[in-house]
Amino acid sequence: MKLEDFDYELPEELIAQTPLKKRDASRLLVLHRDTQEVAHKRFTDIRDYLQKGDCLVLNDTRVLPARLYGSKEDTGAKVEVLLLHQQEEDTWEVLVKPAKKVKVGTVIVFGEGKVRATCTGTQDHGGRLLQFAYEGIFYERLNELGEMPLPPYIKEQLPEQERYQTVYAKEEGSAAAPTAGLHFTNELLDEIRAMGVSIEFITLHVGLGTFRPVNADNVEDHNMHAEFYRMSQETADKLTAVKACGGRVISVGTTSTRTLETIVRDHDGRFTESSGWTDIFIYPPYAFQAIDGLITNFHLPKSTLIMMVSAFADRDSIMSAYQEAVEKRYRFFSFGDAMFIL
């Protein structure tokens, strides 16, 4: 398929710059795959589309405040650092700006010396390896000094950093939030459980590749970024039981979907305890094995994420639904409204 097949016109004012005051006050577009019928609801109405015996699968990754501002120890020149992923205990792969100022051996100081980092290696596209030295616990220093790495299309400052975390965020390590989960409150989750719907958690640490554009004209030529995932045997057993009883596995977000589809692909269609790195790239046509429903946000034109949802429904119905969402002034992207495809 061609990249242009996944393009659409989006007025800039529909890109949500800040979250709503209430997480679950967002709008919800419901798309029925079999009939292509579209309904316009509020997110709390999602309860009307869930059934006893279903299972919601949520990604419990927690976003690191991964953007740090420091200065070179020798010259005082300002340096911006973005943590990508941890290679060893205190060594991280990072992006730095300006990259040309940071060579092997360069020492960067953060927070008046509370954290120091020495460049131990260089990589392509501004990538560096930094070895950190600090007092106390690294994540505590990071929470003190770091900022949330908001997507590049968000220009506003985020007054409360926790609003870029899901209420169930637990496992540190993500460069971006699994944004479909931002709509849930603890109260709504409790109400869903009370309906007889089970809620299970997996972990996938979202990488910055999520925001990298697809540059290949032919979708098949795109190389997908890899992300770390993990699922417990307890969760695998629950999902297996749900399927066996005729319940639906409903994925909350494209990150949960990548994890579940990777696991069943690699284990002969079975849910099982698993962890590793996935570079699965889902685009039409694709035969889903793991999920029966998908709760997601609205995605960027020409992105791998809109390709995934187009594979779960079909491209024409997704593009038609997106056009309707634009006409009805839905809010788009990370802090925007939601979509339930079932």
XYZ file of C-alpha atoms in Angstrom:
342
model
C 0.000 0.000 0.000
C 1.032 3.596 -0.592
C 1.784 6.061 2.182
C -0.663 8.514 0.650
C -3.483 6.025 1.305
C -3.272 6.982 5.001
C -3.299 10.755 4.643
C -6.110 13.097 5.714
C -6.603 16.824 6.226
C -6.587 17.984 9.839
C -7.071 21.623 10.865
C -4.302 22.565 13.284
C -6.792 23.898 15.834
C -8.123 20.347 16.361
C -4.795 19.152 17.767
C -5.436 19.048 21.519
C -2.747 21.029 23.337
C -3.853 20.356 26.917
C -5.805 17.594 28.654
C -9.407 18.112 29.736
C -9.993 18.864 33.418
C -11.737 15.498 33.814
C -10.025 12.521 32.226
C -13.234 10.706 31.288
C -15.014 13.807 29.914
C -13.622 13.237 26.429
C -15.784 12.299 23.473
C -15.940 8.766 22.106
C -16.453 7.773 18.483
C -17.702 4.179 18.257
C -17.071 2.312 14.997
C -18.732 -1.051 14.354
C -16.518 -3.019 11.986
C -19.245 -5.282 10.613
C -21.747 -2.560 9.676
C -19.371 0.453 9.472
C -21.920 2.261 11.651
C -20.538 5.234 13.594
C -21.926 6.546 16.881
C -20.889 9.660 18.803
C -20.768 9.274 22.585
C -18.953 10.355 25.742
C -16.074 8.239 27.041
C -18.041 7.105 30.089
C -20.559 5.549 27.660
C -17.940 2.902 26.947
C -19.665 0.852 29.650
C -22.622 0.409 27.271
C -20.383 -1.447 24.821
C -18.712 -3.784 27.299
C -20.150 -7.130 28.355
C -19.725 -9.451 31.303
C -16.884 -11.833 30.481
C -14.907 -9.302 28.429
C -11.374 -8.324 29.367
C -9.704 -4.941 29.005
C -5.926 -5.081 28.542
C -4.081 -1.942 29.630
C -0.442 -0.915 29.369
C 0.934 -0.016 32.810
C 4.128 1.641 31.588
C 5.086 4.863 33.326
C 6.585 7.795 31.426
C 9.976 8.969 32.571
C 10.524 12.724 32.951
C 13.224 12.036 30.410
C 14.141 15.513 29.163
C 17.064 17.031 31.079
C 18.720 20.419 30.720
C 22.365 20.696 31.700
C 25.647 22.314 30.780
C 29.092 21.163 29.743
C 31.391 21.068 32.754
C 34.333 22.662 30.921
C 32.643 25.489 29.000
C 29.212 25.937 30.559
C 27.554 25.511 27.147
C 23.893 24.488 27.436
C 22.966 20.926 26.492
C 19.555 19.240 26.228
C 19.409 15.488 26.842
C 16.547 13.115 26.107
C 16.762 9.640 27.642
C 15.788 6.861 25.222
C 16.520 3.591 26.999
C 18.728 2.133 29.661
C 21.507 -0.100 28.365
C 23.159 -0.931 31.670
C 22.565 0.165 35.247
C 23.818 3.746 34.818
C 24.409 3.890 31.048
C 21.647 5.257 28.826
C 21.173 5.723 25.123
C 20.147 9.360 24.677
C 19.607 12.105 22.150
C 21.512 15.336 22.766
C 21.161 18.853 21.351
C 23.381 20.304 20.039
C 24.995 16.947 19.284
C 28.198 18.448 17.887
C 29.085 19.822 21.325
C 29.027 16.420 23.010
C 31.952 14.143 22.153
C 33.330 11.082 23.900
C 34.702 12.233 27.250
C 32.425 15.271 27.539
C 30.996 15.727 31.049
C 27.524 17.256 31.427
C 26.313 18.634 34.759
C 22.633 18.781 35.778
C 21.006 20.485 38.746
C 24.157 22.186 40.027
C 25.993 18.883 40.165
C 23.260 16.660 41.607
C 23.664 14.541 38.485
C 26.688 14.247 36.191
C 26.965 12.351 32.930
C 30.011 11.361 30.898
C 29.716 10.644 27.181
C 31.112 7.161 26.525
C 30.017 6.646 22.913
C 28.422 8.215 19.851
C 25.596 6.995 17.616
C 23.801 8.186 14.482
C 21.343 11.101 14.363
C 22.559 12.822 17.524
C 22.559 9.668 19.610
C 25.005 9.316 22.475
C 25.768 6.929 25.302
C 25.934 8.654 28.671
C 27.129 7.158 31.943
C 25.411 8.863 34.877
C 26.771 9.533 38.343
C 24.538 10.794 41.158
C 23.766 10.642 44.845
C 20.814 8.587 46.048
C 18.354 6.961 43.638
C 18.504 7.833 39.942
C 14.746 7.926 39.374
C 14.315 10.297 42.330
C 16.892 12.649 40.816
C 15.144 12.317 37.457
C 11.766 13.197 38.977
C 13.399 16.227 40.576
C 15.247 17.546 37.530
C 13.539 16.113 34.454
C 10.603 17.220 32.316
C 8.008 15.147 30.476
C 9.003 14.553 26.830
C 5.724 15.687 25.292
C 5.134 14.939 21.596
C 6.440 17.573 19.161
C 2.940 18.645 18.107
C 2.134 19.809 21.663
C 3.344 23.380 22.099
C 1.733 24.199 25.464
C 3.384 23.593 28.819
C 1.871 20.849 30.958
C 1.071 22.287 34.411
C 0.633 18.861 36.043
C 3.082 16.215 34.866
C 0.820 13.435 36.181
C -1.728 14.301 33.484
C 0.664 12.682 30.989
C 0.469 9.461 33.008
C -2.359 6.964 33.186
C -3.900 6.526 36.639
C -2.535 2.962 36.673
C 1.000 3.804 35.452
C 3.477 1.657 37.355
C 6.487 0.349 35.412
C 9.093 3.092 34.818
C 10.654 3.247 31.380
C 8.508 4.896 28.703
C 9.410 7.838 26.480
C 5.731 8.574 25.776
C 2.369 7.805 27.353
C 0.034 5.055 26.114
C -2.502 7.784 25.465
C -5.643 5.671 25.000
C -5.425 4.937 28.713
C -5.398 8.610 29.721
C -9.215 8.665 29.543
C -9.720 6.188 32.389
C -10.267 7.182 35.998
C -10.010 4.803 38.933
C -13.746 5.230 39.490
C -14.572 4.264 35.901
C -12.303 1.228 36.111
C -14.052 0.146 39.309
C -17.445 0.489 37.612
C -16.230 -1.622 34.691
C -14.963 -4.327 37.035
C -18.312 -4.331 38.819
C -19.957 -5.173 35.482
C -18.039 -8.457 35.366
C -15.388 -7.176 32.965
C -11.882 -8.193 33.983
C -8.944 -5.809 33.707
C -5.442 -7.070 33.023
C -2.129 -5.292 32.587
C 0.803 -5.748 30.262
C 3.877 -3.523 29.890
C 5.279 -1.978 26.744
C 7.727 0.900 27.062
C 6.884 3.339 24.290
C 9.879 4.584 22.320
C 10.362 7.848 20.466
C 10.032 5.911 17.218
C 6.308 6.360 17.826
C 6.676 9.955 16.594
C 9.068 9.297 13.708
C 7.436 9.793 10.315
C 7.128 7.053 7.727
C 9.368 8.122 4.859
C 8.936 5.158 2.527
C 6.433 5.672 -0.305
C 5.517 2.004 -0.086
C 4.307 1.129 3.412
C 5.951 -2.306 3.206
C 9.405 -0.690 2.997
C 9.164 1.028 6.393
C 11.381 -0.294 9.190
C 9.565 -0.311 12.509
C 11.248 0.722 15.763
C 11.613 -1.889 18.520
C 10.066 -1.534 21.982
C 10.416 -3.603 25.139
C 7.360 -5.552 26.328
C 6.439 -7.967 29.112
C 3.392 -10.071 30.028
C 3.007 -12.350 33.051
C 1.760 -15.934 32.974
C -1.125 -14.906 35.233
C -2.318 -12.414 32.612
C -1.774 -14.942 29.832
C -3.899 -17.519 31.672
C -6.678 -14.974 32.202
C -6.762 -14.014 28.527
C -6.810 -17.653 27.501
C -9.760 -18.284 29.827
C -11.637 -15.242 28.504
C -11.307 -16.470 24.933
C -12.314 -20.017 25.909
C -15.524 -18.710 27.490
C -16.461 -16.599 24.477
C -15.448 -13.270 25.985
C -13.708 -10.519 24.064
C -10.146 -9.328 24.564
C -10.293 -5.542 24.172
C -6.986 -3.797 23.829
C -6.606 -0.315 25.304
C -4.253 1.375 22.892
C -1.969 0.463 20.044
C 0.845 -0.383 22.479
C -1.207 -3.094 24.165
C -2.166 -4.329 20.699
C 1.470 -4.573 19.574
C 2.295 -6.573 22.678
C -0.597 -9.033 22.421
C -0.237 -9.601 18.691
C 3.519 -10.130 19.057
C 3.026 -12.758 21.743
C 0.412 -14.811 19.905
C 2.389 -14.518 16.654
C 5.512 -15.864 18.323
C 3.778 -18.626 20.309
C 1.563 -20.389 17.764
C -1.522 -18.317 18.520
C -1.299 -18.769 22.287
C -1.122 -16.285 25.144
C 1.862 -17.108 27.316
C 4.323 -15.407 29.651
C 6.734 -13.478 27.492
C 9.140 -10.550 27.397
C 11.502 -9.074 24.859
C 11.673 -6.511 22.083
C 9.026 -6.218 19.408
C 9.296 -4.498 16.047
C 5.969 -5.799 14.771
C 4.513 -3.556 12.060
C 0.772 -3.954 11.573
C -0.768 -2.557 8.409
C -3.487 -3.737 5.996
C -4.041 -6.542 5.310
C -3.317 -8.202 8.660
C -5.073 -11.105 10.371
C -5.476 -10.213 14.050
C -5.224 -13.201 16.375
C -5.212 -11.664 19.848
C -7.748 -8.844 20.095
C -11.476 -8.474 19.459
C -11.832 -4.758 20.155
C -9.618 -1.693 20.290
C -9.886 1.528 22.292
C -7.575 4.145 20.848
C -7.039 7.839 20.220
C -6.997 9.586 16.843
C -3.619 9.283 15.146
C -1.391 11.390 12.913
C -1.824 11.243 9.143
C 0.544 8.782 7.433
C 1.593 7.286 10.791
C 2.152 3.624 11.622
C -0.643 3.960 14.183
C -3.327 4.943 11.693
C -2.104 2.025 9.583
C -2.671 -0.323 12.508
C -6.241 0.808 13.148
C -6.896 0.637 9.395
C -5.838 -3.007 9.541
C -8.201 -3.725 12.447
C -11.230 -2.179 10.772
C -10.499 -1.390 7.137
C -8.879 1.606 5.550
C -12.000 3.041 3.952
C -14.124 2.900 7.090
C -11.307 4.353 9.224
C -10.677 7.230 6.835
C -14.416 7.900 6.644
C -14.687 7.887 10.451
C -11.721 10.265 10.725
C -13.346 12.621 8.244
C -16.535 12.567 10.313
C -14.496 13.249 13.472
C -12.916 16.282 11.776
C -16.321 17.574 10.675
C -17.705 17.167 14.208
C -14.670 18.915 15.717
C -13.244 16.073 17.755
C -9.955 16.749 19.540
C -7.005 14.841 18.057
C -3.835 13.064 19.190
C -2.364 12.515 22.669
C -4.668 14.761 24.721
C -7.587 14.352 22.335
C -10.744 12.277 22.172
C -11.094 8.515 21.874
C -12.335 5.880 19.458
C -13.712 2.409 20.174
C -13.497 -0.047 17.276
C -15.486 -3.231 17.890
